[in-house]
CSV table of C-alpha atoms in Angstrom, one decimal:
chain,number,residue,atom,x,y,z
A,30,MET,CA,1.8,9.2,-33.6
A,31,ASN,CA,-0.1,6.0,-34.1
A,32,VAL,CA,-2.8,5.5,-31.5
A,33,GLN,CA,-2.0,1.8,-31.1
A,34,PHE,CA,1.7,2.6,-30.4
A,35,LYS,CA,0.6,5.0,-27.6
A,36,LYS,CA,-1.9,2.5,-26.1
A,37,GLY,CA,0.8,-0.2,-26.0
A,38,VAL,CA,3.3,1.9,-24.0
A,39,LEU,CA,1.0,4.0,-21.8
A,40,ASN,CA,0.8,1.2,-19.2
A,41,LEU,CA,4.6,1.1,-19.0
A,42,CYS,CA,5.0,4.9,-18.9
A,43,VAL,CA,2.7,5.1,-15.9
A,44,LEU,CA,4.4,2.3,-14.1
A,45,VAL,CA,7.9,3.8,-14.7
A,46,LEU,CA,6.8,7.3,-13.5
A,47,LEU,CA,5.3,5.8,-10.3
A,48,ASP,CA,8.4,3.7,-9.5
A,49,LYS,CA,10.4,6.6,-8.0
A,50,GLN,CA,7.6,8.8,-6.6
A,51,ASP,CA,3.9,8.9,-5.9
A,52,ARG,CA,2.0,11.1,-8.3
A,53,TYR,CA,-1.6,12.3,-8.8
A,54,GLY,CA,-3.4,11.7,-12.1
A,55,TYR,CA,-3.1,15.1,-13.7
A,56,GLU,CA,0.6,15.1,-12.9
A,57,LEU,CA,1.0,11.8,-14.7
A,58,VAL,CA,-0.8,13.1,-17.7
A,59,GLN,CA,1.4,16.2,-17.8
A,60,LYS,CA,4.6,14.2,-17.4
A,61,ILE,CA,3.7,11.8,-20.2
A,62,SER,CA,2.4,14.6,-22.4
A,63,ASP,CA,5.8,16.2,-22.3
A,64,GLN,CA,7.1,13.3,-24.4
A,65,ILE,CA,4.1,11.7,-26.0
A,66,ALA,CA,0.9,13.4,-27.2
A,67,ILE,CA,-1.9,11.8,-25.2
A,68,SER,CA,-5.4,12.7,-24.1
A,69,GLU,CA,-6.1,13.1,-20.4
A,70,GLY,CA,-9.0,10.7,-20.7
A,71,SER,CA,-6.7,7.8,-21.7
A,72,VAL,CA,-4.8,7.8,-18.4
A,73,TYR,CA,-7.6,7.7,-15.8
A,74,PRO,CA,-9.2,4.4,-16.9
A,75,LEU,CA,-5.7,2.9,-16.9
A,76,LEU,CA,-5.1,4.1,-13.4
A,77,ARG,CA,-8.4,2.6,-12.2
A,78,ARG,CA,-7.7,-0.7,-13.8
A,79,LEU,CA,-4.1,-1.0,-12.4
A,80,THR,CA,-5.3,0.0,-9.0
A,81,LYS,CA,-8.1,-2.6,-9.1
A,82,GLU,CA,-5.5,-5.2,-10.2
A,83,GLY,CA,-3.4,-4.4,-7.1
A,84,TYR,CA,-0.5,-2.6,-8.7
A,85,PHE,CA,-1.2,0.7,-7.1
A,86,THR,CA,-2.7,2.0,-3.9
A,87,THR,CA,-4.2,5.4,-3.6
A,88,TYR,CA,-4.4,8.1,-0.9
A,89,LEU,CA,-5.7,11.7,-0.7
A,90,GLN,CA,-3.4,14.6,0.0
A,91,GLU,CA,-4.4,18.2,0.7
A,92,SER,CA,-3.6,20.7,-2.1
A,93,THR,CA,-2.9,24.4,-1.8
A,94,GLU,CA,-4.4,24.8,-5.3
A,95,GLY,CA,-7.9,23.3,-4.7
A,96,PRO,CA,-9.5,20.1,-3.5
A,97,PRO,CA,-7.4,17.1,-2.1
A,98,ARG,CA,-5.6,15.2,-4.8
A,99,LYS,CA,-5.7,11.4,-5.2
A,100,TYR,CA,-2.1,10.1,-5.3
A,101,TYR,CA,-1.1,6.8,-6.8
A,102,LYS,CA,1.6,4.7,-5.1
A,103,LEU,CA,3.2,1.6,-6.7
A,104,THR,CA,2.8,-1.6,-4.6
A,105,ASP,CA,5.4,-4.3,-4.3
A,106,THR,CA,3.2,-6.3,-6.7
A,107,GLY,CA,3.2,-3.3,-9.0
A,108,ARG,CA,7.0,-3.1,-8.9
A,109,ILE,CA,7.3,-6.8,-9.9
A,110,TYR,CA,4.9,-6.1,-12.7
A,111,LEU,CA,6.9,-3.1,-13.8
A,112,HIS,CA,10.1,-5.1,-14.1
A,113,GLU,CA,8.2,-7.8,-16.1
A,114,GLN,CA,6.8,-5.1,-18.4
A,115,LEU,CA,10.3,-3.5,-18.8
A,116,ALA,CA,11.8,-6.9,-19.8
A,117,GLU,CA,9.0,-7.5,-22.3
A,118,TRP,CA,9.4,-4.0,-23.7
A,119,ARG,CA,13.2,-4.3,-24.2
A,120,THR,CA,12.8,-7.7,-26.0
A,121,PHE,CA,10.1,-6.2,-28.2
A,122,ALA,CA,12.0,-2.9,-28.9
A,123,ASP,CA,15.2,-4.8,-29.7
A,124,GLY,CA,13.3,-7.1,-32.2
A,125,VAL,CA,11.7,-4.1,-33.9
A,126,ASP,CA,15.0,-2.2,-34.0
A,127,THR,CA,16.7,-5.3,-35.6
A,128,LEU,CA,14.0,-5.5,-38.3
A,129,ILE,CA,14.2,-1.8,-39.0
A,130,GLU,CA,18.0,-2.0,-39.3
A,131,GLU,CA,17.7,-5.0,-41.7
A,132,GLY,CA,15.1,-3.2,-43.8
A,133,VAL,CA,17.2,0.0,-44.0
A,134,ARG,CA,20.4,-1.9,-44.9
A,135,ASN,CA,18.6,-3.8,-47.7
A,136,ASP,CA,17.3,-0.6,-49.4
């Protein structure tokens, strides 16, 4: 898949996954990788940036499988940002779908 496509939606994917439950970084990578081929290294800088911007908070939780894990939790500001991003995505995707359908019909 085109790298630019992935970069454009990774932000939204992370926000959506954190909307319903807190998750740790590797869990986010695995969940996204189930649907989109991404590298682990692409998610962590995004998590740091969105945390710095106030969209997430973090906390450590003990793990039975090793050291404590850093969990990410969506803030109220992050939830507002998520809904803004979803609206933008839907408008964008609808526009692209319309152009594709027009192009396919005209072939």
